[in-house]
Each structure stands twice: as C-alpha cells, then as structure tokens.
C-alpha cells in the first residue's frame, strides 16, 4: 500500500471541515504532505486520539457508532483515489496504539473487576488456527480405503481416468498448417523465394520461414507501418548524393544584447538641463526637432516670439554632445539589429534535396526547430530594438536593462542536431549497400508478419498445441493437484506448530519490560484454563500479569502504560504482522511515566521500529514536550531495490484546538528547534503581549494565559532566585518591589487560572486588555533584567531580535 500524504476530516469529533491542503502549508503557502515519520504535538483534548481512531478504523474494520455521520478520507501518495469512511470494512495493514487498543486487548487495565482472561488476545489466534486446520482438512476430503473418496482426493481419482485420443485431430491440423507454409515460402507466383529483388533470398525454405515466424512473434518485434514500407522501397531505389557541409554560423545576440544594455543604461546627467523637458519625453523630442528646424533663427517660426541668445545657450547645454552621441549610437545599433534579423533567415535555411528519403522525417523536425527558433530570435531582437528606441526617445530616463534570453545553448543544440544529421547523411551514403540489405530483411519480416495475421497463425498454433499437449496437460494437471495436496498437508503440520505462539508472545513482552524499562518484577505469563484437561494442547492459554510470581492487582497507571505498550510492541511481531511493513500510529504512550521511562519508551520505538525499518509509515502523537524532544532524534534508513540506503523524511505537525474545533498545522520552527516547555510558555506570553484583536487564531492563547503566565514565572523565578523565598517575595524582586504589577499578576494568574473562590468570574468575558497589559509587564521586566536572555528567547520562537540600542 502506498504512503498516506493527506488527512482530510469533514466531520469527526473536534474536527470540522478540515482540509489538509488549506491548513498544512509553509509561510509561502506551499502545501506540505505527510512524510515517512510524522510527529504530532497537541495539548490534551486537542484531537490526537481522534486522528489515531481514523487509522484504527482501517485496522479493525469498524468505527464507534457514537460518532454522528463521520466523514473523513486519507489521500494516498501517487494515487487519485482516497480511503474514506466507506472503505473501513476493507481492512488495511495499519497498527494503532491508543486507548481503544488497550480497551480491546487489555481490558483488565480499564476495569480491574473484569476477569483477567480477557487479556488472552494471542490465545484467540489458536482458535483461528484450529478453524483454518479444519478448513484445510475439509478441502482434502476422505481418502480411506474401502470408502468413497471426497474432496480433492475424489478429484484426483477422476483425473487419473482421463488421458487419451487427441492424436488424429492434431495430425490433421498440423498438416493443414504445413501446406500453407509451403505456399508462402515456395510458390512460384507469390512465394518469398521467387521475389528475391524485394526480399533478397533466392534460397528461401520452409525451415527459414518457421524461424522468421518465431522472430516476428517476439514481443520485441514491431511490424512496419505503411510509411516505413514505402521508405524501405524508396531506399532500394536510392543513389549516392554529394557530401553536405556542416553549419558553422555564430549568433551575435550576446554582443548585441551587451551593446543594448550599455546604451539603455547609459546615464545622461540632468544637471544644466531644462527640467520640464527632462520630465516630459514627448515635449523633449518636440523641442529637439524644433531646435534643428530653427537653428540660427532669432525669432520663433512657430509663435513669432524672439529667441534670446541665453535661450539658445540653454538649449545647447540641454542637447549637448552626450545626448547627440546617444542618438547616433542608437541609430547605429538599430541598423545592426535589423541586419541580424536578416542574417538569421540565412543561417536557418536548409536545402531538402541534399538529404535522403530516410532522413526526411528528422530533417522536417530540425527545419521546424530552426523556423521556431528564428521566430523567437527575431522577436528577441525586436525587443532589443524596442529598448533602444525607448532610450532614444527617453534620453534622461533611468533604465534598468533585463534580458532573460539565452539563445546560445538552444541554437547550438539545433545546429548540432543539424550537423549530426549531416554526418549521418554523409555516413548513410557510405552504408547505402548495407542499408539496402537491411531494408530487404525488414520487408521480408513484414511480409511474414502479414502472412501469419492473414491465416491467424497464432490461433492455429494454439489449437494444434492444445491438441498435441492434451494428454501431457492432463498429466501435468495431476502433478499439480498432487503438489496442492502435499502443500495442504504441510500447511496443516505448520499450523499445528503455531499453536504454541502464545508463550513466545509473553516472553517477548517480558523481554521489553526487562531490557528497556528494567522492570523484572512484572511478568506476563501464559496460563492454561483450569477447565481444560492437560492432554489438550497450548491453544487453551491466556495471559496473566504477575508481580513477583503472584497475580498482579492494583497496578499503577505507569505500570499499566508500560505493560500495554510492551504488549503492543510484541504484537508487531505476531503472525498477522510478521513479514509486513505496516503503517503504525502510536498515540501518547507515556501517560504517568517519569522522565527516565519516557526516554526508555523512545528507545524502544527507535530500536524496534525505526532502526529495524519495521514500518511503511510511522505516526506518533504526544502532549509531552520531553517526549517530543526525544522524538526529534528518531531516524532510520529505507533499503531501496538498488541496495541503496535512503534516509527517511520526517515532518512535525501541531494540533491546536480553538473552542470546539481543532485543526492541524505545521509545527512552529521554535518548537522544532527549541522544544522545551519554557520556550513554549514564553511564546504564549509573547503572543498575548502583542494581541491586537481577539479571534479564533489567538483565542486559545488568551484563554490559557493564566496558567501559561503562572507556569512561566514559576520556572523563570526558580532559576532566577534559587532560594527558599516564597513566590510572592520572588515576584516582588522580579517587579523591583512594586506592589501593583504583582497585584495584577496575582489577579490574572489566580483568577484566570484557578478562579480563587470567585466562581462568577468563569461566567464573565475574559479581559483581553488586562491580559495584554500583564503580559507586556512581564516581558518588559524580563527585558530590563536580562536583555541577552530576552533576545535569546525571542530568537528561539522565531522573532527578530530588537536592537540593543533601543
């Protein structure tokens, strides 16, 4: 099964109208797909378990009926189709660890009053194995002597009685085909042997025809088209042509482009210029023409007003040598550009008469390439002309020249293609004799191909082979049936050996508990049902949790988490999963675990899943920042078909809940790079300090500000003042003994995070300005006390550091 690249949820629990491509995007708006390893972080009740339940539905084939009109889909990589809620009955190779897995497989953890037997999950496989053995025995049937055989044994007996009488049909059909082959090969009117000018073999025989038939029946053979037939016949009439010269032309575009760039970017100083003309190019051009027309006059021929000597000096300075040179250079450059337009037609011309018929198709393609190139080249030259004309008319404009064209490589490629064709054509003349021989061979094969199509040779051959091999086929059918029977007997034997797997599963769980968590007091034991007699085998086992050899009761939440997850890891090696690479989802496996056990939990996942490459795609969701810190290290390599090891890709996502709705986004950079709760809490305080208008995006930060600010100050002040003073004394020191900020801080931290006895407060709207003001007080004080730490915290959440001079 292909990897999953999107999760879309129209309606399921806290997810409403969630569309992956609209939400999971980079800052530039580019969609990010799911990867090989996918890490999801989200607070409790944000929707992590809901996502895992979608995957578990495809594992178990069902979803809870408590969901009202669930609608979701998983988009597969490289496929247009999606897996939707309508496809869950078609189970997939998914393996999901979540609270539903624990309820279904380890129900004693959920309800200690329930019988421990409900934990005998692997024991259920024995019932399945026994059922499969019964099916196999039923398929084999009865084979006892003296009794009527049934099942496959009966079929075997019937086949043994069938074995004869198709020889005459074979000989008649075979002789008929032989007569048709004789006519095609040796007939004096139309046989291949007597058309040697076209097919080239005066000694053609039936044996050669049969060999040629096998050649054209190969999958690698392609019959000639009508055009190819005509081409080969034309080749047989070809005579040697004169040698053709290669093209050695060089384009002048680059030098012309550089000249245009120099001209259009040439700056004409506007000092001592008439500003009105500088700012108006049309007026400037009009005055320039007028200057030339009225040169030497003291009275304006247009308006009759006198033209003073000072005015002529001003005009002379405006239209100086620099301007005149630009005008002359523009005219010269335009002529060069016009010349290049004429030159490209000559360069791209081709004489078709110089080439053979066989080269016409390629020649037409190259000719079209030259034509297309010539059009683009002329267009580019005209663009350069337009730039020159513009500069000529807008002398004082500052122009930035940009030219995205680079024709050298394209022209060289086309020219090389043409020269290669020239070389090929010149070589073709040398090989004309051998090419004619090859043409006759191709025409002969094409004739043979048309012959077998006309007589339906393949069907005739199949019919003859069917008749010839009828008896042997029946014998082969008997052999196959014997093999099937032996395989079923072997499968029964192997399945009987599988009935002891429960004990192996228990030992695997114990191995994980001991090796990864150092817990040897808790053990999983395989226990036989009391009501089953000893002669009944191990298929009647169930599992029991024991502590120091005794049945374990009153297990702590941490112990339950360890046993449940080790059980899940062991099941990844059971007979239903062994040899497969499932898609795995692990949902928050670290409930009630201390930091050491969190690391060991990560180590178990890393060694047994990631490093063993024991998955197609891996998903892990958590609410714990310490666990997230370890998950950043998770990596492995996939072995490709060419024996190369390719590193897995890893993606991080954030599940956030606003009110009653959750969404998924890319994890912020600061969480990926600096994943500590202290950085996270600082970011939440920073967002509240910079809120302009409350909305769905920042509502969660506002609502949780009380808890976040309180926890941030507790962590910060503990390390800032590591003495025995109480929180209020530390806050006084932090706020420089000012009572008012402490009062505001206590009000928000206590009322908004604990209500502090004022239950009515929970019914009132949150005071956003008060929260913003309090957050700013905290940040300003932190900045004043330790600017370096403040800037480092800003960097950690992706905020540009302010100048220290501010």
PDB file of C-alpha atoms in Angstrom, residues 308-488:
ATOM      1  CA  UNK A 308      17.213  85.022 -26.967  1.00  0.00           C
ATOM      2  CA  UNK A 309      20.920  84.181 -27.007  1.00  0.00           C
ATOM      3  CA  UNK A 310      20.558  82.883 -23.460  1.00  0.00           C
ATOM      4  CA  UNK A 311      17.739  80.545 -24.572  1.00  0.00           C
ATOM      5  CA  UNK A 312      19.925  79.150 -27.365  1.00  0.00           C
ATOM      6  CA  UNK A 313      22.739  78.522 -24.843  1.00  0.00           C
ATOM      7  CA  UNK A 314      20.313  76.785 -22.514  1.00  0.00           C
ATOM      8  CA  UNK A 315      19.034  74.575 -25.351  1.00  0.00           C
ATOM      9  CA  UNK A 316      22.629  73.855 -26.425  1.00  0.00           C
ATOM     10  CA  UNK A 317      23.549  72.723 -22.926  1.00  0.00           C
ATOM     11  CA  UNK A 318      20.390  70.604 -22.751  1.00  0.00           C
ATOM     12  CA  UNK A 319      21.059  68.904 -26.114  1.00  0.00           C
ATOM     13  CA  UNK A 320      24.827  68.510 -25.693  1.00  0.00           C
ATOM     14  CA  UNK A 321      27.351  66.109 -27.259  1.00  0.00           C
ATOM     15  CA  UNK A 322      26.456  63.394 -24.776  1.00  0.00           C
ATOM     16  CA  UNK A 323      22.828  63.425 -25.938  1.00  0.00           C
ATOM     17  CA  UNK A 324      23.863  63.626 -29.578  1.00  0.00           C
ATOM     18  CA  UNK A 325      26.229  60.663 -29.194  1.00  0.00           C
ATOM     19  CA  UNK A 326      23.447  58.608 -27.606  1.00  0.00           C
ATOM     20  CA  UNK A 327      21.228  59.410 -30.573  1.00  0.00           C
ATOM     21  CA  UNK A 328      23.907  58.415 -33.106  1.00  0.00           C
ATOM     22  CA  UNK A 329      24.755  55.227 -31.191  1.00  0.00           C
ATOM     23  CA  UNK A 330      21.053  54.337 -31.106  1.00  0.00           C
ATOM     24  CA  UNK A 331      20.706  54.682 -34.882  1.00  0.00           C
ATOM     25  CA  UNK A 332      23.836  52.574 -35.455  1.00  0.00           C
ATOM     26  CA  UNK A 333      22.725  49.874 -33.058  1.00  0.00           C
ATOM     27  CA  UNK A 334      19.251  49.666 -34.608  1.00  0.00           C
ATOM     28  CA  UNK A 335      20.879  49.029 -38.016  1.00  0.00           C
ATOM     29  CA  UNK A 336      22.951  46.202 -36.548  1.00  0.00           C
ATOM     30  CA  UNK A 337      19.841  44.670 -35.019  1.00  0.00           C
ATOM     31  CA  UNK A 338      17.970  44.911 -38.314  1.00  0.00           C
ATOM     32  CA  UNK A 339      20.916  43.245 -40.046  1.00  0.00           C
ATOM     33  CA  UNK A 340      20.853  40.386 -37.539  1.00  0.00           C
ATOM     34  CA  UNK A 341      17.163  39.790 -38.289  1.00  0.00           C
ATOM     35  CA  UNK A 342      18.033  39.336 -41.976  1.00  0.00           C
ATOM     36  CA  UNK A 343      21.039  37.178 -41.114  1.00  0.00           C
ATOM     37  CA  UNK A 344      19.066  34.643 -39.017  1.00  0.00           C
ATOM     38  CA  UNK A 345      16.929  33.643 -42.005  1.00  0.00           C
ATOM     39  CA  UNK A 346      20.061  32.774 -43.954  1.00  0.00           C
ATOM     40  CA  UNK A 347      21.541  30.859 -41.040  1.00  0.00           C
ATOM     41  CA  UNK A 348      18.387  28.769 -40.544  1.00  0.00           C
ATOM     42  CA  UNK A 349      17.837  27.845 -44.211  1.00  0.00           C
ATOM     43  CA  UNK A 350      18.001  24.137 -45.278  1.00  0.00           C
ATOM     44  CA  UNK A 351      18.027  22.538 -48.755  1.00  0.00           C
ATOM     45  CA  UNK A 352      15.933  19.350 -48.569  1.00  0.00           C
ATOM     46  CA  UNK A 353      17.335  17.996 -51.861  1.00  0.00           C
ATOM     47  CA  UNK A 354      20.685  17.318 -50.192  1.00  0.00           C
ATOM     48  CA  UNK A 355      19.226  14.594 -47.973  1.00  0.00           C
ATOM     49  CA  UNK A 356      17.994  11.044 -48.463  1.00  0.00           C
ATOM     50  CA  UNK A 357      14.405   9.941 -48.104  1.00  0.00           C
ATOM     51  CA  UNK A 358      15.232   8.162 -44.821  1.00  0.00           C
ATOM     52  CA  UNK A 359      16.304  11.481 -43.268  1.00  0.00           C
ATOM     53  CA  UNK A 360      13.233  13.443 -44.306  1.00  0.00           C
ATOM     54  CA  UNK A 361      11.321  12.976 -41.066  1.00  0.00           C
ATOM     55  CA  UNK A 362      14.224  14.112 -38.873  1.00  0.00           C
ATOM     56  CA  UNK A 363      15.052  16.863 -41.358  1.00  0.00           C
ATOM     57  CA  UNK A 364      11.486  18.215 -41.126  1.00  0.00           C
ATOM     58  CA  UNK A 365      11.742  18.277 -37.332  1.00  0.00           C
ATOM     59  CA  UNK A 366      15.045  20.151 -37.436  1.00  0.00           C
ATOM     60  CA  UNK A 367      13.684  22.514 -40.069  1.00  0.00           C
ATOM     61  CA  UNK A 368      10.736  23.264 -37.807  1.00  0.00           C
ATOM     62  CA  UNK A 369      13.114  23.824 -34.885  1.00  0.00           C
ATOM     63  CA  UNK A 370      15.086  26.333 -36.993  1.00  0.00           C
ATOM     64  CA  UNK A 371      11.826  28.030 -38.017  1.00  0.00           C
ATOM     65  CA  UNK A 372      10.578  28.257 -34.409  1.00  0.00           C
ATOM     66  CA  UNK A 373      13.980  29.392 -33.219  1.00  0.00           C
ATOM     67  CA  UNK A 374      14.167  32.029 -35.924  1.00  0.00           C
ATOM     68  CA  UNK A 375      10.785  33.432 -34.854  1.00  0.00           C
ATOM     69  CA  UNK A 376      11.811  33.596 -31.198  1.00  0.00           C
ATOM     70  CA  UNK A 377      15.185  35.048 -32.092  1.00  0.00           C
ATOM     71  CA  UNK A 378      13.644  37.753 -34.271  1.00  0.00           C
ATOM     72  CA  UNK A 379      11.172  38.552 -31.537  1.00  0.00           C
ATOM     73  CA  UNK A 380      14.010  38.894 -29.027  1.00  0.00           C
ATOM     74  CA  UNK A 381      15.971  41.135 -31.452  1.00  0.00           C
ATOM     75  CA  UNK A 382      12.869  43.301 -31.896  1.00  0.00           C
ATOM     76  CA  UNK A 383      12.580  43.536 -28.113  1.00  0.00           C
ATOM     77  CA  UNK A 384      16.156  44.837 -28.033  1.00  0.00           C
ATOM     78  CA  UNK A 385      15.245  47.327 -30.772  1.00  0.00           C
ATOM     79  CA  UNK A 386      12.266  48.464 -28.733  1.00  0.00           C
ATOM     80  CA  UNK A 387      14.532  49.094 -25.746  1.00  0.00           C
ATOM     81  CA  UNK A 388      16.945  51.120 -27.914  1.00  0.00           C
ATOM     82  CA  UNK A 389      14.079  53.132 -29.423  1.00  0.00           C
ATOM     83  CA  UNK A 390      12.667  53.792 -25.974  1.00  0.00           C
ATOM     84  CA  UNK A 391      16.039  55.030 -24.718  1.00  0.00           C
ATOM     85  CA  UNK A 392      16.463  57.150 -27.833  1.00  0.00           C
ATOM     86  CA  UNK A 393      13.118  58.793 -27.151  1.00  0.00           C
ATOM     87  CA  UNK A 394      13.533  58.959 -23.353  1.00  0.00           C
ATOM     88  CA  UNK A 395      17.115  60.125 -23.077  1.00  0.00           C
ATOM     89  CA  UNK A 396      17.022  61.177 -19.468  1.00  0.00           C
ATOM     90  CA  UNK A 397      15.062  58.185 -18.126  1.00  0.00           C
ATOM     91  CA  UNK A 398      16.957  55.805 -15.888  1.00  0.00           C
ATOM     92  CA  UNK A 399      16.515  52.388 -17.460  1.00  0.00           C
ATOM     93  CA  UNK A 400      17.426  49.031 -15.908  1.00  0.00           C
ATOM     94  CA  UNK A 401      18.185  46.510 -18.626  1.00  0.00           C
ATOM     95  CA  UNK A 402      16.997  42.944 -18.071  1.00  0.00           C
ATOM     96  CA  UNK A 403      17.340  40.227 -20.629  1.00  0.00           C
ATOM     97  CA  UNK A 404      16.202  36.686 -19.758  1.00  0.00           C
ATOM     98  CA  UNK A 405      17.083  35.285 -23.167  1.00  0.00           C
ATOM     99  CA  UNK A 406      19.996  32.943 -23.726  1.00  0.00           C
ATOM    100  CA  UNK A 407      19.908  31.592 -27.253  1.00  0.00           C
ATOM    101  CA  UNK A 408      23.414  30.160 -27.411  1.00  0.00           C
ATOM    102  CA  UNK A 409      22.628  26.765 -25.934  1.00  0.00           C
ATOM    103  CA  UNK A 410      19.349  26.350 -27.863  1.00  0.00           C
ATOM    104  CA  UNK A 411      20.961  27.386 -31.160  1.00  0.00           C
ATOM    105  CA  UNK A 412      23.970  25.135 -30.569  1.00  0.00           C
ATOM    106  CA  UNK A 413      21.638  22.215 -29.807  1.00  0.00           C
ATOM    107  CA  UNK A 414      19.678  22.747 -33.041  1.00  0.00           C
ATOM    108  CA  UNK A 415      22.855  23.341 -35.032  1.00  0.00           C
ATOM    109  CA  UNK A 416      24.398  20.205 -33.522  1.00  0.00           C
ATOM    110  CA  UNK A 417      21.256  18.256 -34.393  1.00  0.00           C
ATOM    111  CA  UNK A 418      21.523  19.512 -37.971  1.00  0.00           C
ATOM    112  CA  UNK A 419      25.249  18.778 -38.159  1.00  0.00           C
ATOM    113  CA  UNK A 420      24.653  15.331 -36.681  1.00  0.00           C
ATOM    114  CA  UNK A 421      22.066  14.729 -39.389  1.00  0.00           C
ATOM    115  CA  UNK A 422      24.588  15.955 -41.968  1.00  0.00           C
ATOM    116  CA  UNK A 423      27.153  13.491 -40.610  1.00  0.00           C
ATOM    117  CA  UNK A 424      24.518  10.777 -40.559  1.00  0.00           C
ATOM    118  CA  UNK A 425      23.581  11.559 -44.172  1.00  0.00           C
ATOM    119  CA  UNK A 426      27.187  11.526 -45.313  1.00  0.00           C
ATOM    120  CA  UNK A 427      27.708   8.219 -43.489  1.00  0.00           C
ATOM    121  CA  UNK A 428      24.438   6.948 -44.925  1.00  0.00           C
ATOM    122  CA  UNK A 429      25.905   7.231 -48.404  1.00  0.00           C
ATOM    123  CA  UNK A 430      28.800   5.007 -47.333  1.00  0.00           C
ATOM    124  CA  UNK A 431      26.399   2.424 -45.893  1.00  0.00           C
ATOM    125  CA  UNK A 432      23.799   2.533 -48.646  1.00  0.00           C
ATOM    126  CA  UNK A 433      24.569  -1.007 -49.760  1.00  0.00           C
ATOM    127  CA  UNK A 434      24.257  -2.490 -46.256  1.00  0.00           C
ATOM    128  CA  UNK A 435      21.146  -0.361 -45.629  1.00  0.00           C
ATOM    129  CA  UNK A 436      19.517  -1.834 -48.716  1.00  0.00           C
ATOM    130  CA  UNK A 437      20.279  -5.312 -47.395  1.00  0.00           C
ATOM    131  CA  UNK A 438      18.704  -4.388 -44.057  1.00  0.00           C
ATOM    132  CA  UNK A 439      15.683  -2.910 -45.869  1.00  0.00           C
ATOM    133  CA  UNK A 440      15.096  -6.208 -47.724  1.00  0.00           C
ATOM    134  CA  UNK A 441      15.351  -8.079 -44.393  1.00  0.00           C
ATOM    135  CA  UNK A 442      12.756  -5.757 -42.804  1.00  0.00           C
ATOM    136  CA  UNK A 443      10.425  -6.084 -45.808  1.00  0.00           C
ATOM    137  CA  UNK A 444      10.735  -9.879 -45.599  1.00  0.00           C
ATOM    138  CA  UNK A 445       9.866  -9.922 -41.874  1.00  0.00           C
ATOM    139  CA  UNK A 446       6.926  -7.616 -42.555  1.00  0.00           C
ATOM    140  CA  UNK A 447       5.661  -9.967 -45.254  1.00  0.00           C
ATOM    141  CA  UNK A 448       5.932 -12.927 -42.844  1.00  0.00           C
ATOM    142  CA  UNK A 449       4.093 -10.909 -40.159  1.00  0.00           C
ATOM    143  CA  UNK A 450       1.232 -10.082 -42.568  1.00  0.00           C
ATOM    144  CA  UNK A 451       1.087 -13.751 -43.612  1.00  0.00           C
ATOM    145  CA  UNK A 452       0.624 -15.094 -40.066  1.00  0.00           C
ATOM    146  CA  UNK A 453      -2.013 -12.433 -39.374  1.00  0.00           C
ATOM    147  CA  UNK A 454      -3.898 -13.422 -42.550  1.00  0.00           C
ATOM    148  CA  UNK A 455      -4.029 -17.140 -41.698  1.00  0.00           C
ATOM    149  CA  UNK A 456      -4.482 -16.450 -37.931  1.00  0.00           C
ATOM    150  CA  UNK A 457      -1.307 -18.412 -37.284  1.00  0.00           C
ATOM    151  CA  UNK A 458      -1.289 -17.865 -33.518  1.00  0.00           C
ATOM    152  CA  UNK A 459      -4.752 -19.372 -33.098  1.00  0.00           C
ATOM    153  CA  UNK A 460      -3.901 -22.282 -35.382  1.00  0.00           C
ATOM    154  CA  UNK A 461      -0.704 -22.913 -33.446  1.00  0.00           C
ATOM    155  CA  UNK A 462      -2.529 -22.739 -30.131  1.00  0.00           C
ATOM    156  CA  UNK A 463      -5.187 -25.176 -31.321  1.00  0.00           C
ATOM    157  CA  UNK A 464      -2.522 -27.614 -32.536  1.00  0.00           C
ATOM    158  CA  UNK A 465      -0.527 -27.286 -29.326  1.00  0.00           C
ATOM    159  CA  UNK A 466      -3.713 -27.764 -27.313  1.00  0.00           C
ATOM    160  CA  UNK A 467      -4.482 -30.996 -29.092  1.00  0.00           C
ATOM    161  CA  UNK A 468      -0.873 -32.203 -29.013  1.00  0.00           C
ATOM    162  CA  UNK A 469      -0.463 -31.484 -25.324  1.00  0.00           C
ATOM    163  CA  UNK A 470      -3.904 -32.645 -24.203  1.00  0.00           C
ATOM    164  CA  UNK A 471      -2.624 -35.860 -22.710  1.00  0.00           C
ATOM    165  CA  UNK A 472       0.502 -34.288 -21.253  1.00  0.00           C
ATOM    166  CA  UNK A 473      -1.619 -31.424 -19.940  1.00  0.00           C
ATOM    167  CA  UNK A 474      -3.845 -33.870 -18.136  1.00  0.00           C
ATOM    168  CA  UNK A 475      -0.765 -35.487 -16.581  1.00  0.00           C
ATOM    169  CA  UNK A 476       0.554 -32.070 -15.576  1.00  0.00           C
ATOM    170  CA  UNK A 477      -2.826 -31.321 -14.004  1.00  0.00           C
ATOM    171  CA  UNK A 478      -2.482 -34.480 -11.955  1.00  0.00           C
ATOM    172  CA  UNK A 479       1.006 -33.427 -10.858  1.00  0.00           C
ATOM    173  CA  UNK A 480      -0.232 -30.003  -9.844  1.00  0.00           C
ATOM    174  CA  UNK A 481      -3.044 -31.490  -7.826  1.00  0.00           C
ATOM    175  CA  UNK A 482      -0.595 -33.785  -6.037  1.00  0.00           C
ATOM    176  CA  UNK A 483       1.542 -30.766  -5.180  1.00  0.00           C
ATOM    177  CA  UNK A 484      -1.532 -28.911  -3.859  1.00  0.00           C
ATOM    178  CA  UNK A 485      -2.424 -31.866  -1.654  1.00  0.00           C
ATOM    179  CA  UNK A 486       1.143 -32.086  -0.307  1.00  0.00           C
ATOM    180  CA  UNK A 487       1.180 -28.328   0.398  1.00  0.00           C
ATOM    181  CA  UNK A 488      -2.084 -28.538   2.301  1.00  0.00           C
TER     182      UNK A 488
END
